Amino acid sequence: QSALTQPASVSGSPGQSITISCTGTSSDVGGYNYVSWYQQHPGKAPKLMIYGVTNRPSGVSNRFSGSKSGNTASLTISGLQAEDEADYYCSSYTSITTWVFGGGTKLTVL
Amino acid sequence: EVQLVESGGGLVQPGGSLRLSCAASGFTFSNYEMNWVRQAPGKGLEWVSYISSGGSTIYYADSVKGRFTISRDNAKNSLYLQMNSLRAEDTAVYYCARYLVVGATFDYWGQGTLVTVSS
């Protein structure tokens, strides 16, 4: 199972919005509404930010939102804040009962 | 508060073995499916293995199949990963992660334990 494709890096200024894409296939992203997004600060464990394509866990800011079209899922962060600077990973359940992650995107807040 | 605490990592020679543990607290461990996910230094996340709440259903990534064994002891609120025939490419931080069926996602993660395979 190949990793999902994410841009290596994105950047934005405080207050702006950014979007991170996550492209897979019909056997993972496109085939199920089981896309998740995780935030990881350096040296820390990943934190769940979005699950089931669009759902936010309790305690996650509503500045984070998710969507999906075909084989590509997206994470949008609005009103960028300095604390949002981190690595972001998407993941998806797959048709062969495994889970696959994206390669990760480094978000820089300028 | 949900807590997952991994232990057992360390330096091991290629071909060697290591057993990781994950101690769970703050939730009813026996009700939840669990996973191991790893992250090589400076690299992305890689799913390793899944185990159902009762331990009867298990899945592995192709990269570890036949070498790693996941297990759990619900009486001890603990998850394990027995790693045999270790290779340099198994060097990574290993995280245990609780599985949320709604969304097929990993909702809580431990802080990880580092496994280094080197001679």
Coordinates of C-alpha atoms in Angstrom, one line a residue:
Chain A
Q1 CA 0.0 0.0 0.0
S2 CA 1.6 3.3 -1.1
A3 CA 1.6 6.3 1.1
L4 CA -0.9 9.0 0.5
T5 CA 0.5 12.1 -1.3
Q6 CA 0.8 15.4 0.6
P7 CA 2.7 18.5 -0.3
A8 CA 6.0 18.6 1.6
S9 CA 5.4 22.1 2.9
V10 CA 2.9 24.9 3.1
S11 CA 3.1 28.3 4.6
G12 CA 0.9 31.2 5.6
S13 CA 0.8 34.4 7.6
P14 CA -1.1 34.8 10.9
G15 CA -4.8 35.2 10.2
Q16 CA -4.7 33.7 6.8
S17 CA -6.1 30.4 5.7
I18 CA -4.2 27.5 4.3
T19 CA -5.2 24.1 2.8
I20 CA -3.3 20.9 2.8
S21 CA -4.2 18.2 0.2
C22 CA -4.0 14.5 0.6
T23 CA -4.3 12.3 -2.5
G24 CA -4.9 8.6 -2.5
T25 CA -6.8 6.1 -4.6
S26 CA -10.2 4.6 -4.9
S27 CA -9.0 1.8 -2.6
D28 CA -8.4 4.2 0.3
V29 CA -9.3 8.0 0.4
G30 CA -11.8 7.7 -2.5
G31 CA -13.4 4.5 -1.3
Y32 CA -14.2 5.4 2.3
N33 CA -15.2 8.3 4.5
Y34 CA -12.4 7.3 6.9
V35 CA -9.9 10.1 6.3
S36 CA -8.2 11.5 9.4
W37 CA -5.8 14.4 10.0
Y38 CA -3.1 14.6 12.8
Q39 CA -1.0 17.4 14.0
Q40 CA 2.5 16.7 15.3
H41 CA 4.7 19.2 17.0
P42 CA 8.5 18.4 17.2
G43 CA 9.3 15.7 19.6
K44 CA 5.6 15.1 20.5
A45 CA 3.0 12.5 19.7
P46 CA 0.5 13.0 16.9
K47 CA -2.8 14.6 17.9
L48 CA -6.1 13.8 16.2
M49 CA -7.5 16.9 14.6
I50 CA -10.1 15.6 12.1
Y51 CA -11.7 12.2 11.6
G52 CA -14.3 10.7 9.3
V53 CA -13.3 13.4 6.7
T54 CA -15.1 16.3 8.4
N55 CA -15.5 15.6 12.2
R56 CA -13.6 17.4 14.9
P57 CA -12.9 15.7 18.2
S58 CA -13.9 17.5 21.3
G59 CA -11.5 20.3 22.2
V60 CA -10.2 20.9 18.6
S61 CA -10.6 24.4 17.4
N62 CA -13.3 25.0 14.8
R63 CA -10.6 26.8 12.8
F64 CA -9.7 23.3 11.5
S65 CA -12.0 21.7 8.9
G66 CA -11.8 18.8 6.5
S67 CA -13.3 17.9 3.2
K68 CA -13.0 15.3 0.4
S69 CA -13.6 15.2 -3.3
G70 CA -13.0 12.0 -5.1
N71 CA -9.6 10.6 -4.2
T72 CA -8.3 13.8 -2.6
A73 CA -9.0 15.0 0.9
S74 CA -8.2 18.4 2.3
L75 CA -7.5 20.0 5.6
T76 CA -8.2 23.7 5.9
I77 CA -6.9 25.8 8.8
S78 CA -8.4 29.3 9.0
G79 CA -7.2 32.2 11.1
L80 CA -3.7 30.8 11.2
Q81 CA -2.0 31.2 14.6
A82 CA 1.7 30.7 15.5
E83 CA 0.8 27.6 17.5
D84 CA -0.5 25.9 14.3
E85 CA 3.1 25.6 13.1
A86 CA 3.6 21.8 13.0
D87 CA 3.7 18.7 10.8
Y88 CA 0.3 17.5 9.6
Y89 CA -0.4 13.9 8.4
C90 CA -3.5 12.5 6.7
S91 CA -4.5 8.9 7.0
S92 CA -7.1 6.6 5.5
Y93 CA -8.5 3.2 6.1
T94 CA -7.9 0.9 3.1
S95 CA -9.7 -1.8 1.2
I96 CA -7.2 -4.5 2.5
T97 CA -7.9 -3.7 6.1
T98 CA -4.9 -1.6 6.7
W99 CA -4.3 2.0 7.4
V100 CA -2.1 4.3 5.3
F101 CA -0.6 7.7 6.1
G102 CA 0.5 10.5 4.0
G103 CA 4.1 11.6 3.9
G104 CA 3.4 14.6 6.0
T105 CA 3.3 18.4 5.4
K106 CA 5.3 20.9 7.3
L107 CA 3.2 24.0 8.0
T108 CA 5.2 27.2 8.6
V109 CA 3.5 30.3 10.0
L110 CA 5.4 33.3 8.6
Chain B
E1 CA -7.8 11.1 31.4
V2 CA -6.7 8.7 28.8
Q3 CA -3.1 7.7 29.1
L4 CA -0.9 5.4 27.0
V5 CA 2.6 4.8 28.2
E6 CA 5.0 2.8 26.0
S7 CA 8.2 1.1 27.3
G8 CA 10.7 -1.4 26.2
G9 CA 12.6 0.4 23.5
G10 CA 16.3 0.5 23.2
L11 CA 19.3 -0.4 21.1
V12 CA 19.4 -3.9 19.6
Q13 CA 21.6 -5.5 17.0
P14 CA 20.3 -6.5 13.6
G15 CA 18.6 -9.9 13.8
G16 CA 17.8 -9.4 17.5
S17 CA 14.5 -9.2 19.3
L18 CA 12.7 -6.7 21.5
R19 CA 9.3 -6.6 23.3
L20 CA 7.4 -3.3 23.6
S21 CA 4.7 -2.7 26.1
C22 CA 2.0 -0.1 26.3
A23 CA 0.2 0.5 29.6
A24 CA -3.2 2.0 29.3
S25 CA -5.3 3.9 31.9
G26 CA -8.2 6.3 32.1
F27 CA -10.5 4.2 30.0
T28 CA -11.9 0.7 29.8
F29 CA -9.1 -0.9 27.9
S30 CA -10.9 -4.1 27.1
N31 CA -13.6 -2.2 25.1
Y32 CA -11.1 -0.7 22.6
E33 CA -9.2 -1.9 19.6
M34 CA -5.6 -0.9 19.6
N35 CA -2.7 -0.3 17.2
W36 CA 1.0 0.2 16.9
V37 CA 2.2 3.0 14.6
R38 CA 5.9 3.9 14.1
Q39 CA 7.9 6.8 12.8
A40 CA 11.5 6.5 11.6
P41 CA 13.8 9.4 12.5
G42 CA 12.9 12.5 10.4
K43 CA 10.3 10.5 8.5
G44 CA 6.5 10.1 8.4
L45 CA 4.1 7.9 10.2
E46 CA 3.7 4.2 9.3
W47 CA 0.9 1.9 10.6
V48 CA 2.3 -1.3 11.9
S49 CA -0.4 -3.5 13.5
Y50 CA -3.9 -3.7 14.8
I51 CA -5.6 -5.9 17.4
S52 CA -9.3 -6.2 18.2
S53 CA -10.6 -5.6 21.7
G54 CA -10.7 -9.3 22.6
G55 CA -7.5 -10.1 20.7
S56 CA -9.1 -12.4 18.2
T57 CA -8.6 -10.3 15.1
I58 CA -5.1 -9.1 14.1
Y59 CA -3.6 -7.3 11.1
Y60 CA -0.1 -6.4 10.2
A61 CA 1.6 -4.2 7.7
D62 CA 3.5 -6.1 5.0
S63 CA 6.8 -4.7 6.2
V64 CA 6.5 -6.5 9.5
K65 CA 4.4 -9.5 8.7
G66 CA 6.0 -12.7 10.0
R67 CA 8.5 -10.9 12.2
F68 CA 6.3 -8.9 14.6
T69 CA 3.5 -10.2 16.9
I70 CA 0.9 -7.9 18.5
S71 CA -0.9 -9.1 21.7
R72 CA -2.8 -7.7 24.6
D73 CA -3.6 -8.6 28.2
N74 CA -6.9 -7.0 29.1
A75 CA -6.5 -8.0 32.8
K76 CA -3.4 -5.9 32.9
N77 CA -4.6 -3.1 30.7
S78 CA -1.6 -3.7 28.5
L79 CA -0.7 -3.9 24.8
Y80 CA 2.5 -5.6 23.5
L81 CA 4.5 -5.8 20.4
Q82 CA 7.0 -8.6 20.1
M83 CA 9.6 -7.7 17.4
N84 CA 11.9 -10.4 16.1
S85 CA 14.5 -10.5 13.2
L86 CA 14.9 -6.8 13.6
R87 CA 16.4 -4.8 10.7
A88 CA 18.0 -1.4 10.5
E89 CA 14.8 -0.1 8.7
D90 CA 12.8 -1.0 11.9
T91 CA 14.6 1.9 13.7
A92 CA 11.8 4.2 14.7
V93 CA 9.7 5.7 17.5
Y94 CA 6.9 3.2 18.2
Y95 CA 3.6 4.6 19.3
C96 CA 0.6 2.7 20.7
A97 CA -2.6 4.3 19.6
R98 CA -6.2 3.7 20.7
Y99 CA -8.6 3.0 17.8
L100 CA -11.9 4.8 17.4
V101 CA -14.3 2.7 15.3
V102 CA -16.4 5.7 14.4
G103 CA -14.1 7.2 11.8
A104 CA -11.6 4.3 11.7
T105 CA -9.1 6.6 13.4
F106 CA -6.5 6.7 16.1
D107 CA -7.9 9.0 18.8
Y108 CA -5.2 8.8 21.5
W109 CA -1.5 8.2 21.2
G110 CA 1.2 7.5 23.7
Q111 CA 4.5 9.4 23.8
G112 CA 6.4 6.7 22.0
T113 CA 9.4 4.5 22.7
L114 CA 12.5 4.6 20.5
V115 CA 13.8 1.4 19.0
T116 CA 17.3 1.6 17.4
V117 CA 18.5 -1.4 15.4
S118 CA 22.3 -1.1 14.8
S119 CA 25.5 -3.0 15.2

